[in-house]
PDB file of C-alpha atoms in Angstrom:
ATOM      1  CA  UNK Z   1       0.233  57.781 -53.881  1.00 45.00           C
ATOM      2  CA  UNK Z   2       1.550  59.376 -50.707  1.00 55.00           C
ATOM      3  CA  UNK Z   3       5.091  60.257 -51.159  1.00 69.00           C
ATOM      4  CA  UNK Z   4       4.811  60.803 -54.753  1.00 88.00           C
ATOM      5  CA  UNK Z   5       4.610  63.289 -56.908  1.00 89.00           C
ATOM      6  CA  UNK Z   6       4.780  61.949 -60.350  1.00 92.00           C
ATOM      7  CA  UNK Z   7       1.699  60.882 -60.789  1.00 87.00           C
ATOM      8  CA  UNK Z   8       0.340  62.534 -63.577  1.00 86.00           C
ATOM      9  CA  UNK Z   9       3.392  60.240 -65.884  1.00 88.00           C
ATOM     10  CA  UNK Z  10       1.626  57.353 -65.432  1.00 94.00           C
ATOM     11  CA  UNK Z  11      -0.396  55.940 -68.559  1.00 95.00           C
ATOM     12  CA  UNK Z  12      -1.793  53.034 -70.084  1.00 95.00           C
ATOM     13  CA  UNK Z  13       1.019  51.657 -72.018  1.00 96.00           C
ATOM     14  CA  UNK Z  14       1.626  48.864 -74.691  1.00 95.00           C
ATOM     15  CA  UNK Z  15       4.952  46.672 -73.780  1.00 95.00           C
ATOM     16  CA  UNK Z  16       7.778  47.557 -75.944  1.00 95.00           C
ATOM     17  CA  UNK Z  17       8.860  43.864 -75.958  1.00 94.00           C
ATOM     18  CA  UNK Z  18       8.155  40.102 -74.934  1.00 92.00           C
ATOM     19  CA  UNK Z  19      11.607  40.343 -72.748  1.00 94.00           C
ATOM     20  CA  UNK Z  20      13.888  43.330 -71.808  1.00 96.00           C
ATOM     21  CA  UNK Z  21      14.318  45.098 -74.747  1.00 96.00           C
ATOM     22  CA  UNK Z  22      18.237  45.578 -74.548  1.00 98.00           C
ATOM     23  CA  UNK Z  23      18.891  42.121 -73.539  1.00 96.00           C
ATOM     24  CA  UNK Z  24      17.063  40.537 -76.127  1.00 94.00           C
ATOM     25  CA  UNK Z  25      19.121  42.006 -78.590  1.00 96.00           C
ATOM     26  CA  UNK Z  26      22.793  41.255 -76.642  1.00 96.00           C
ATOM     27  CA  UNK Z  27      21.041  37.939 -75.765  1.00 94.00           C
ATOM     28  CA  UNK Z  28      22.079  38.486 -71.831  1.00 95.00           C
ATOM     29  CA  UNK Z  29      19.757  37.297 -69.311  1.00 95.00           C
ATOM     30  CA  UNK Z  30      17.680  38.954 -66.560  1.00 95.00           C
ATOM     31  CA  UNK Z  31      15.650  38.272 -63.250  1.00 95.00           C
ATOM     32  CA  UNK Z  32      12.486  40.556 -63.294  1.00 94.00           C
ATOM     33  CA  UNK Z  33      11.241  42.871 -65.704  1.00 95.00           C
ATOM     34  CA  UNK Z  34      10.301  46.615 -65.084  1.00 97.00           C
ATOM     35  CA  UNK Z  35       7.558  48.592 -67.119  1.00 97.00           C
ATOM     36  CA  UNK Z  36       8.206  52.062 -67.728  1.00 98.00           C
ATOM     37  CA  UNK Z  37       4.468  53.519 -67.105  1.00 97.00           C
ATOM     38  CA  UNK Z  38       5.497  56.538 -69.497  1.00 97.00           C
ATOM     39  CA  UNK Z  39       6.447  55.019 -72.468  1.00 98.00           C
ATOM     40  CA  UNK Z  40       6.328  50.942 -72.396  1.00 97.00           C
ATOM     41  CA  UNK Z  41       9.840  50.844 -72.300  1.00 98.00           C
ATOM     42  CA  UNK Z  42      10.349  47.310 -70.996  1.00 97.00           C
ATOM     43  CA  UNK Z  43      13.469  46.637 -69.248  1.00 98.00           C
ATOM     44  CA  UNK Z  44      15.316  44.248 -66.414  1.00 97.00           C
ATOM     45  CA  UNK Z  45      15.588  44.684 -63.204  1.00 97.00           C
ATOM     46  CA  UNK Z  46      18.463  46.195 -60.605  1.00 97.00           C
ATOM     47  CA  UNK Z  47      19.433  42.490 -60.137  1.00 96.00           C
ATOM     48  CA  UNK Z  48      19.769  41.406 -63.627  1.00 97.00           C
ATOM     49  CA  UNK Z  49      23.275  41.861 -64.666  1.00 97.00           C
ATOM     50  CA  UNK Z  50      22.592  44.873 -67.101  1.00 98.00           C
ATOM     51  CA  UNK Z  51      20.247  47.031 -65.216  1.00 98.00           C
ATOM     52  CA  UNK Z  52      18.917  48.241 -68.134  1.00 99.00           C
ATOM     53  CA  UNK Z  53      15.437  49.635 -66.484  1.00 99.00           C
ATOM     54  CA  UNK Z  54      17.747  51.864 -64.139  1.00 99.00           C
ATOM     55  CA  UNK Z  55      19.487  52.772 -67.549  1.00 99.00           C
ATOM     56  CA  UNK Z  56      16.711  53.572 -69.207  1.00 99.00           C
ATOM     57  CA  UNK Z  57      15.498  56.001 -66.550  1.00 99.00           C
ATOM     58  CA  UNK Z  58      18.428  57.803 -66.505  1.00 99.00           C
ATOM     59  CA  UNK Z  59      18.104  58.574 -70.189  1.00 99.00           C
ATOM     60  CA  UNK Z  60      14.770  59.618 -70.224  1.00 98.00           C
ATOM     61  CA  UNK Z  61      13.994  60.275 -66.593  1.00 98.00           C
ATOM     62  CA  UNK Z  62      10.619  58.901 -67.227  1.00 98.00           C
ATOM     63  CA  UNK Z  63      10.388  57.948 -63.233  1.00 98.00           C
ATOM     64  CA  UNK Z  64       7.823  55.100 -62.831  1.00 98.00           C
ATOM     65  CA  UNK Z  65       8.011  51.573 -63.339  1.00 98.00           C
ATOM     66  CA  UNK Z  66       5.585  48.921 -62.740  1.00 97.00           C
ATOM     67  CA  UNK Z  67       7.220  45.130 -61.559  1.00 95.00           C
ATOM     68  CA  UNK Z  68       5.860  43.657 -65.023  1.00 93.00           C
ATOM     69  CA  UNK Z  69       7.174  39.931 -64.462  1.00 86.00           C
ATOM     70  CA  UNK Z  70       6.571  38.440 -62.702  1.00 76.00           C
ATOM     71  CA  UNK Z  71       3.132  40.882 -62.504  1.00 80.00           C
ATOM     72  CA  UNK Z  72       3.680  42.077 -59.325  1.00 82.00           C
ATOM     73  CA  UNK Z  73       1.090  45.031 -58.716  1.00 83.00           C
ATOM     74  CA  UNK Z  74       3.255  47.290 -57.336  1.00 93.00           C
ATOM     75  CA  UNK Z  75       5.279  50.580 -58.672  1.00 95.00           C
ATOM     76  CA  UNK Z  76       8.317  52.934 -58.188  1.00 97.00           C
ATOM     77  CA  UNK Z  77       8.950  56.422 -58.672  1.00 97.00           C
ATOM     78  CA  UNK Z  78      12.796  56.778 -59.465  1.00 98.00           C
ATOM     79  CA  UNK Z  79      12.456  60.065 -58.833  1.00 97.00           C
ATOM     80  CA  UNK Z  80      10.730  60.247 -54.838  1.00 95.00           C
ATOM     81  CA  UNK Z  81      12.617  56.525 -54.112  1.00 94.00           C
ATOM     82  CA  UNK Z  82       9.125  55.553 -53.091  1.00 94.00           C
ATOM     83  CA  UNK Z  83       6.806  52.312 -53.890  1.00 94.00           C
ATOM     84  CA  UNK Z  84       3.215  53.843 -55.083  1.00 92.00           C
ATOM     85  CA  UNK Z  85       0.109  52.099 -55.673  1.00 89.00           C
ATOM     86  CA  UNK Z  86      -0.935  51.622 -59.386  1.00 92.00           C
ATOM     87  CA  UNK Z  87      -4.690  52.649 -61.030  1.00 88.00           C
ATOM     88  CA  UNK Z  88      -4.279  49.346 -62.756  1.00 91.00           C
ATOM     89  CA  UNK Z  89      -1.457  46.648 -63.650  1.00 92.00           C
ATOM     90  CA  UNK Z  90      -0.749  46.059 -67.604  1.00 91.00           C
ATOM     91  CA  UNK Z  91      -1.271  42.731 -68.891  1.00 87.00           C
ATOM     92  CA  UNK Z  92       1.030  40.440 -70.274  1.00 86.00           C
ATOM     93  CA  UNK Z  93       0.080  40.141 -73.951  1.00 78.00           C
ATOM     94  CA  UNK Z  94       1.940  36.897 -74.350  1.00 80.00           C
ATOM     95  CA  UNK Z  95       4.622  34.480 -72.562  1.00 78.00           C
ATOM     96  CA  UNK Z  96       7.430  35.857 -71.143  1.00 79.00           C
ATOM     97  CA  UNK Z  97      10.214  34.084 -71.635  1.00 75.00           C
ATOM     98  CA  UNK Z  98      12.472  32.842 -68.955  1.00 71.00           C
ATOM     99  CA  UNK Z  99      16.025  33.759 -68.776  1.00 68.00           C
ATOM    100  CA  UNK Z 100      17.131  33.490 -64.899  1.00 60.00           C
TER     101      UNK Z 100
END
């Protein structure tokens, strides 16, 4: 995790929801989805229209995400602007819907 220094925040986390969280509810779309390795906060990505992973970082400063869908492998620390390497990649539980 060179160029990193937040990771001690990363845990094994359950997926809030099937979808971003916030846009399921306003029924917007998104591109990609973005796992908050703190809390399972799931949200969409900085090109979905609503941003709401950013958002949700800002809130809680919880400062890595995992590229959840499609499962990419890879993370970010918010925090250090820097791609890390994960200890493992969450699964996908069930379908993700598509909305872009």
């Amino acid at each position: 995790m060179i160029g990193c220094r937040h990771s001690m925040t990363i845990n094994d986390v359950t997926p809030s929801a099937r979808g971003c969280e916030e846009c399921l509810k306003v029924g917007s779309p998104w591109v990609h989805l973005r796992l908050c390795r703190t809390c399972g906060h799931v949200g969409c990505c900085d090109q979905s229209p609503l941003r709401h992973a950013t958002a949700h970082f800002h809130a809680t400063h919880h400062p890595i995400i995992e590229g959840y869908d499609p499962p990419e492998g890879w993370g970010w620390c918010y925090v250090d602007e820097a791609m890390i390497d994960l200890p493992d990649q969450t699964a996908q539980l069930t379908p993700i819907p598509r909305y872009v």
